[in-house]
PDB file of C-alpha atoms in Angstrom:
ATOM      1  CA  MET Y 183     110.571  80.233 133.096  1.00 75.00           C
ATOM      2  CA  GLY Y 184     112.519  78.430 130.494  1.00 79.00           C
ATOM      3  CA  LYS Y 185     109.614  76.230 129.303  1.00 86.00           C
ATOM      4  CA  LEU Y 186     107.634  79.267 128.438  1.00 87.00           C
ATOM      5  CA  ILE Y 187     110.762  81.158 127.309  1.00 85.00           C
ATOM      6  CA  ALA Y 188     111.550  78.212 124.821  1.00 86.00           C
ATOM      7  CA  LEU Y 189     107.699  77.948 123.982  1.00 91.00           C
ATOM      8  CA  ALA Y 190     107.830  81.920 123.142  1.00 90.00           C
ATOM      9  CA  ARG Y 191     111.100  81.246 120.974  1.00 90.00           C
ATOM     10  CA  ARG Y 192     109.298  78.905 119.180  1.00 94.00           C
ATOM     11  CA  ILE Y 193     106.163  80.960 118.780  1.00 96.00           C
ATOM     12  CA  ALA Y 194     108.367  83.696 117.637  1.00 95.00           C
ATOM     13  CA  ARG Y 195     110.276  81.550 115.086  1.00 95.00           C
ATOM     14  CA  ILE Y 196     107.666  79.965 113.324  1.00 97.00           C
ATOM     15  CA  MET Y 197     105.403  83.643 113.239  1.00 97.00           C
ATOM     16  CA  ALA Y 198     109.044  85.259 111.736  1.00 96.00           C
ATOM     17  CA  TYR Y 199     109.096  81.952 109.099  1.00 97.00           C
ATOM     18  CA  ILE Y 200     105.120  82.941 108.030  1.00 97.00           C
ATOM     19  CA  GLY Y 201     106.890  86.872 107.689  1.00 97.00           C
ATOM     20  CA  ALA Y 202     109.209  84.957 105.115  1.00 97.00           C
ATOM     21  CA  ILE Y 203     106.723  82.969 103.775  1.00 97.00           C
ATOM     22  CA  ALA Y 204     105.299  86.065 102.535  1.00 97.00           C
ATOM     23  CA  VAL Y 205     107.581  87.639 101.093  1.00 97.00           C
ATOM     24  CA  VAL Y 206     108.639  85.330  99.065  1.00 97.00           C
ATOM     25  CA  ALA Y 207     104.807  84.663  97.770  1.00 97.00           C
ATOM     26  CA  MET Y 208     104.653  88.042  97.484  1.00 97.00           C
ATOM     27  CA  MET Y 209     107.129  87.976  95.104  1.00 97.00           C
ATOM     28  CA  LEU Y 210     106.354  85.325  92.997  1.00 97.00           C
ATOM     29  CA  HIS Y 211     102.565  86.586  92.894  1.00 96.00           C
ATOM     30  CA  ILE Y 212     103.650  89.608  91.433  1.00 96.00           C
ATOM     31  CA  THR Y 213     105.641  88.171  88.948  1.00 96.00           C
ATOM     32  CA  LEU Y 214     103.602  86.007  88.152  1.00 96.00           C
ATOM     33  CA  ASP Y 215     100.712  88.650  87.733  1.00 96.00           C
ATOM     34  CA  VAL Y 216     103.320  90.796  85.510  1.00 95.00           C
ATOM     35  CA  ALA Y 217     104.453  88.130  83.573  1.00 96.00           C
ATOM     36  CA  LEU Y 218     100.932  87.219  82.354  1.00 95.00           C
ATOM     37  CA  ARG Y 219      99.853  90.939  81.803  1.00 95.00           C
ATOM     38  CA  ASN Y 220     103.280  91.411  79.865  1.00 95.00           C
ATOM     39  CA  LEU Y 221     103.162  88.311  77.973  1.00 95.00           C
ATOM     40  CA  PHE Y 222      98.984  86.987  77.405  1.00 94.00           C
ATOM     41  CA  ARG Y 223      97.977  90.161  78.369  1.00 93.00           C
ATOM     42  CA  ILE Y 224      95.524  88.319  81.283  1.00 92.00           C
ATOM     43  CA  SER Y 225      95.469  90.914  84.110  1.00 86.00           C
ATOM     44  CA  MET Y 226      95.048  89.588  87.347  1.00 87.00           C
ATOM     45  CA  ASN Y 227      92.539  92.013  89.191  1.00 85.00           C
ATOM     46  CA  THR Y 228      93.037  90.393  92.997  1.00 86.00           C
ATOM     47  CA  VAL Y 229      96.985  91.478  93.307  1.00 91.00           C
ATOM     48  CA  PRO Y 230      96.945  94.513  94.376  1.00 90.00           C
ATOM     49  CA  GLU Y 231      94.545  93.897  97.239  1.00 90.00           C
ATOM     50  CA  ILE Y 232      96.035  90.504  98.386  1.00 92.00           C
ATOM     51  CA  VAL Y 233      99.736  91.825  98.460  1.00 95.00           C
ATOM     52  CA  ALA Y 234      97.901  94.650 100.621  1.00 93.00           C
ATOM     53  CA  ARG Y 235      96.259  92.993 103.133  1.00 93.00           C
ATOM     54  CA  TYR Y 236      97.652  90.213 103.060  1.00 95.00           C
ATOM     55  CA  TYR Y 237     101.764  89.617 102.385  1.00 96.00           C
ATOM     56  CA  MET Y 238     102.514  93.287 103.693  1.00 96.00           C
ATOM     57  CA  THR Y 239     100.292  93.136 107.157  1.00 96.00           C
ATOM     58  CA  ALA Y 240     101.487  89.345 107.598  1.00 97.00           C
ATOM     59  CA  LEU Y 241     105.456  90.630 106.450  1.00 96.00           C
ATOM     60  CA  ALA Y 242     104.960  93.905 109.175  1.00 96.00           C
ATOM     61  CA  PHE Y 243     103.146  92.562 111.741  1.00 97.00           C
ATOM     62  CA  LEU Y 244     104.388  88.622 112.623  1.00 97.00           C
ATOM     63  CA  PRO Y 245     108.073  89.034 112.984  1.00 97.00           C
ATOM     64  CA  LEU Y 246     107.573  91.858 115.862  1.00 97.00           C
ATOM     65  CA  GLY Y 247     108.344  89.109 118.301  1.00 95.00           C
ATOM     66  CA  TRP Y 248     111.631  87.317 117.227  1.00 95.00           C
ATOM     67  CA  LEU Y 249     112.782  90.580 116.659  1.00 95.00           C
ATOM     68  CA  GLU Y 250     112.151  91.863 120.247  1.00 94.00           C
ATOM     69  CA  LEU Y 251     113.750  88.424 121.546  1.00 90.00           C
ATOM     70  CA  ARG Y 252     116.425  88.923 119.283  1.00 90.00           C
ATOM     71  CA  ARG Y 253     116.934  92.449 119.778  1.00 88.00           C
ATOM     72  CA  GLN Y 254     117.046  93.198 116.860  1.00 88.00           C
ATOM     73  CA  MET Y 255     114.656  96.351 116.847  1.00 88.00           C
ATOM     74  CA  ILE Y 256     115.424 100.275 116.328  1.00 83.00           C
ATOM     75  CA  SER Y 257     116.556 101.583 120.020  1.00 80.00           C
ATOM     76  CA  VAL Y 258     118.537 104.754 120.612  1.00 79.00           C
ATOM     77  CA  GLU Y 259     120.949 104.316 123.498  1.00 80.00           C
ATOM     78  CA  LEU Y 260     121.996 107.985 124.219  1.00 83.00           C
ATOM     79  CA  ILE Y 261     123.252 108.253 127.607  1.00 85.00           C
ATOM     80  CA  ASP Y 262     123.747 104.213 127.989  1.00 81.00           C
ATOM     81  CA  PHE Y 263     127.546 104.877 127.839  1.00 82.00           C
ATOM     82  CA  ALA Y 264     127.547 106.681 131.610  1.00 88.00           C
ATOM     83  CA  LEU Y 265     125.747 104.287 133.079  1.00 87.00           C
ATOM     84  CA  SER Y 266     126.611 101.361 135.203  1.00 89.00           C
ATOM     85  CA  ASP Y 267     125.934  97.653 134.158  1.00 85.00           C
ATOM     86  CA  ARG Y 268     123.296  97.852 136.926  1.00 87.00           C
ATOM     87  CA  MET Y 269     121.667 100.813 136.084  1.00 90.00           C
ATOM     88  CA  ARG Y 270     121.631 100.280 132.092  1.00 88.00           C
ATOM     89  CA  ARG Y 271     119.767  96.764 132.968  1.00 88.00           C
ATOM     90  CA  PHE Y 272     116.934  98.432 135.145  1.00 92.00           C
ATOM     91  CA  SER Y 273     116.947 101.158 132.425  1.00 90.00           C
ATOM     92  CA  ASP Y 274     116.792  98.151 129.587  1.00 90.00           C
ATOM     93  CA  ALA Y 275     114.009  96.812 131.841  1.00 93.00           C
ATOM     94  CA  ALA Y 276     112.324 100.046 132.318  1.00 93.00           C
ATOM     95  CA  VAL Y 277     112.089 100.176 128.512  1.00 93.00           C
ATOM     96  CA  MET Y 278     110.805  96.939 127.607  1.00 94.00           C
ATOM     97  CA  VAL Y 279     107.462  97.499 130.272  1.00 96.00           C
ATOM     98  CA  VAL Y 280     106.625 100.456 128.231  1.00 96.00           C
ATOM     99  CA  ALA Y 281     106.944  98.818 125.024  1.00 96.00           C
ATOM    100  CA  ALA Y 282     105.190  95.760 126.799  1.00 97.00           C
ATOM    101  CA  ALA Y 283     102.156  98.166 127.660  1.00 98.00           C
ATOM    102  CA  VAL Y 284     102.455  99.848 124.348  1.00 98.00           C
ATOM    103  CA  TYR Y 285     102.390  96.069 122.278  1.00 98.00           C
ATOM    104  CA  SER Y 286      99.535  95.510 124.974  1.00 98.00           C
ATOM    105  CA  PHE Y 287      97.181  98.368 123.818  1.00 98.00           C
ATOM    106  CA  LEU Y 288      98.039  97.605 120.286  1.00 98.00           C
ATOM    107  CA  ALA Y 289      96.910  94.663 120.519  1.00 98.00           C
ATOM    108  CA  TRP Y 290      93.833  94.928 122.492  1.00 97.00           C
ATOM    109  CA  THR Y 291      92.675  97.443 120.454  1.00 97.00           C
ATOM    110  CA  ASN Y 292      93.282  95.591 117.459  1.00 97.00           C
ATOM    111  CA  TRP Y 293      92.054  92.245 118.506  1.00 97.00           C
ATOM    112  CA  ASP Y 294      88.966  94.423 119.050  1.00 95.00           C
ATOM    113  CA  LYS Y 295      88.859  95.598 114.966  1.00 95.00           C
ATOM    114  CA  ALA Y 296      90.031  91.922 114.476  1.00 96.00           C
ATOM    115  CA  VAL Y 297      86.842  90.515 116.007  1.00 96.00           C
ATOM    116  CA  SER Y 298      84.589  93.195 114.564  1.00 95.00           C
ATOM    117  CA  GLU Y 299      85.955  92.558 111.045  1.00 95.00           C
ATOM    118  CA  THR Y 300      85.200  88.971 111.592  1.00 95.00           C
ATOM    119  CA  ARG Y 301      81.502  89.955 112.564  1.00 96.00           C
ATOM    120  CA  VAL Y 302      80.616  92.331 109.232  1.00 95.00           C
ATOM    121  CA  GLY Y 303      82.703  89.579 106.888  1.00 93.00           C
ATOM    122  CA  THR Y 304      84.582  92.717 105.576  1.00 92.00           C
ATOM    123  CA  LEU Y 305      84.789  92.207 102.093  1.00 90.00           C
ATOM    124  CA  VAL Y 306      86.565  94.221  98.673  1.00 89.00           C
ATOM    125  CA  GLU Y 307      84.650  94.646  95.473  1.00 87.00           C
ATOM    126  CA  ILE Y 308      86.870  94.165  92.594  1.00 81.00           C
ATOM    127  CA  ALA Y 309      85.530  94.829  89.182  1.00 75.00           C
ATOM    128  CA  THR Y 310      82.631  91.275  89.620  1.00 78.00           C
ATOM    129  CA  TYR Y 311      84.143  89.485  92.272  1.00 84.00           C
ATOM    130  CA  LYS Y 312      83.698  90.386  95.916  1.00 89.00           C
ATOM    131  CA  MET Y 313      86.965  88.950  97.801  1.00 89.00           C
ATOM    132  CA  PRO Y 314      87.010  88.017 101.928  1.00 91.00           C
ATOM    133  CA  VAL Y 315      89.101  89.829 103.857  1.00 92.00           C
ATOM    134  CA  TRP Y 316      88.696  90.031 107.587  1.00 93.00           C
ATOM    135  CA  HIS Y 317      91.298  87.143 108.133  1.00 92.00           C
ATOM    136  CA  SER Y 318      94.060  89.538 107.402  1.00 94.00           C
ATOM    137  CA  PHE Y 319      92.867  91.756 110.021  1.00 96.00           C
ATOM    138  CA  TYR Y 320      93.700  89.025 112.380  1.00 97.00           C
ATOM    139  CA  PHE Y 321      97.920  89.660 111.406  1.00 97.00           C
ATOM    140  CA  ALA Y 322      98.207  93.033 114.162  1.00 97.00           C
ATOM    141  CA  PRO Y 323      97.006  91.786 117.168  1.00 98.00           C
ATOM    142  CA  VAL Y 324      98.656  88.395 116.765  1.00 97.00           C
ATOM    143  CA  GLY Y 325     102.173  90.081 116.342  1.00 97.00           C
ATOM    144  CA  PHE Y 326     101.215  93.004 118.958  1.00 98.00           C
ATOM    145  CA  THR Y 327     100.140  89.995 121.300  1.00 97.00           C
ATOM    146  CA  LEU Y 328     103.407  88.456 121.005  1.00 97.00           C
ATOM    147  CA  ALA Y 329     105.909  91.019 120.976  1.00 97.00           C
ATOM    148  CA  ALA Y 330     103.933  92.542 124.553  1.00 97.00           C
ATOM    149  CA  LEU Y 331     104.762  88.426 125.831  1.00 95.00           C
ATOM    150  CA  ILE Y 332     108.309  88.692 124.921  1.00 94.00           C
ATOM    151  CA  THR Y 333     108.959  91.948 126.103  1.00 95.00           C
ATOM    152  CA  ALA Y 334     107.210  90.933 129.451  1.00 95.00           C
ATOM    153  CA  LEU Y 335     109.918  88.019 129.242  1.00 91.00           C
ATOM    154  CA  LEU Y 336     112.951  90.496 128.318  1.00 91.00           C
ATOM    155  CA  ALA Y 337     111.640  92.950 131.098  1.00 93.00           C
ATOM    156  CA  ILE Y 338     111.873  90.322 133.770  1.00 91.00           C
ATOM    157  CA  GLY Y 339     115.241  88.799 131.894  1.00 87.00           C
ATOM    158  CA  TYR Y 340     116.858  92.321 132.599  1.00 86.00           C
ATOM    159  CA  MET Y 341     116.752  92.160 136.120  1.00 86.00           C
ATOM    160  CA  SER Y 342     117.025  88.566 137.008  1.00 84.00           C
ATOM    161  CA  PRO Y 343     120.480  87.148 135.928  1.00 74.00           C
ATOM    162  CA  LYS Y 344     119.196  83.742 135.892  1.00 74.00           C
ATOM    163  CA  ILE Y 345     116.174  84.676 133.163  1.00 76.00           C
ATOM    164  CA  ALA Y 346     118.903  86.847 131.883  1.00 73.00           C
ATOM    165  CA  ALA Y 347     121.276  83.737 130.378  1.00 74.00           C
ATOM    166  CA  GLU Y 348     117.953  81.739 129.339  1.00 73.00           C
ATOM    167  CA  LEU Y 349     116.487  84.595 127.231  1.00 73.00           C
ATOM    168  CA  ASP Y 350     120.073  84.939 125.286  1.00 72.00           C
ATOM    169  CA  GLU Y 351     120.074  81.299 124.501  1.00 72.00           C
ATOM    170  CA  ALA Y 352     116.555  81.911 122.924  1.00 64.00           C
ATOM    171  CA  GLU Y 353     118.206  84.660 121.313  1.00 62.00           C
ATOM    172  CA  GLN Y 354     119.915  82.357 119.244  1.00 61.00           C
TER     173      GLN Y 354
END
């Protein structure tokens, strides 16, 4: 189980770094477009589509697993103060099972959509240029799949003290 947790941690970290790179690339791309437009009256017509289809989707979906692993997703704990440690672990495990089910459903439906868009070869027409965008449909299913696997591991970890210790180390 330790090797699986280490592998999930490595993959989640890589996806988070790709999301971070997308933020920097988006910033540089938009800055270049603004500078070219204001200094030389040259406009890069594809910037809005690339930002919306690639940078923003990578940023939104790829780091989900890393956020789950580090337990940095938004949570509301209304009655946790009244629960015993055992009941709190059970409650946390139940929440992770539900989260894994939701992420799995989202991953499944988005994989279907990504494959469908790949078959069609989805394009966006910009003035005289047709930009392929079917690649960007894979960010969501990859992020949801990783988040589903990590929340399933967390659910198991909340019920097993040994696995919980390994997951706590992976959180670092």
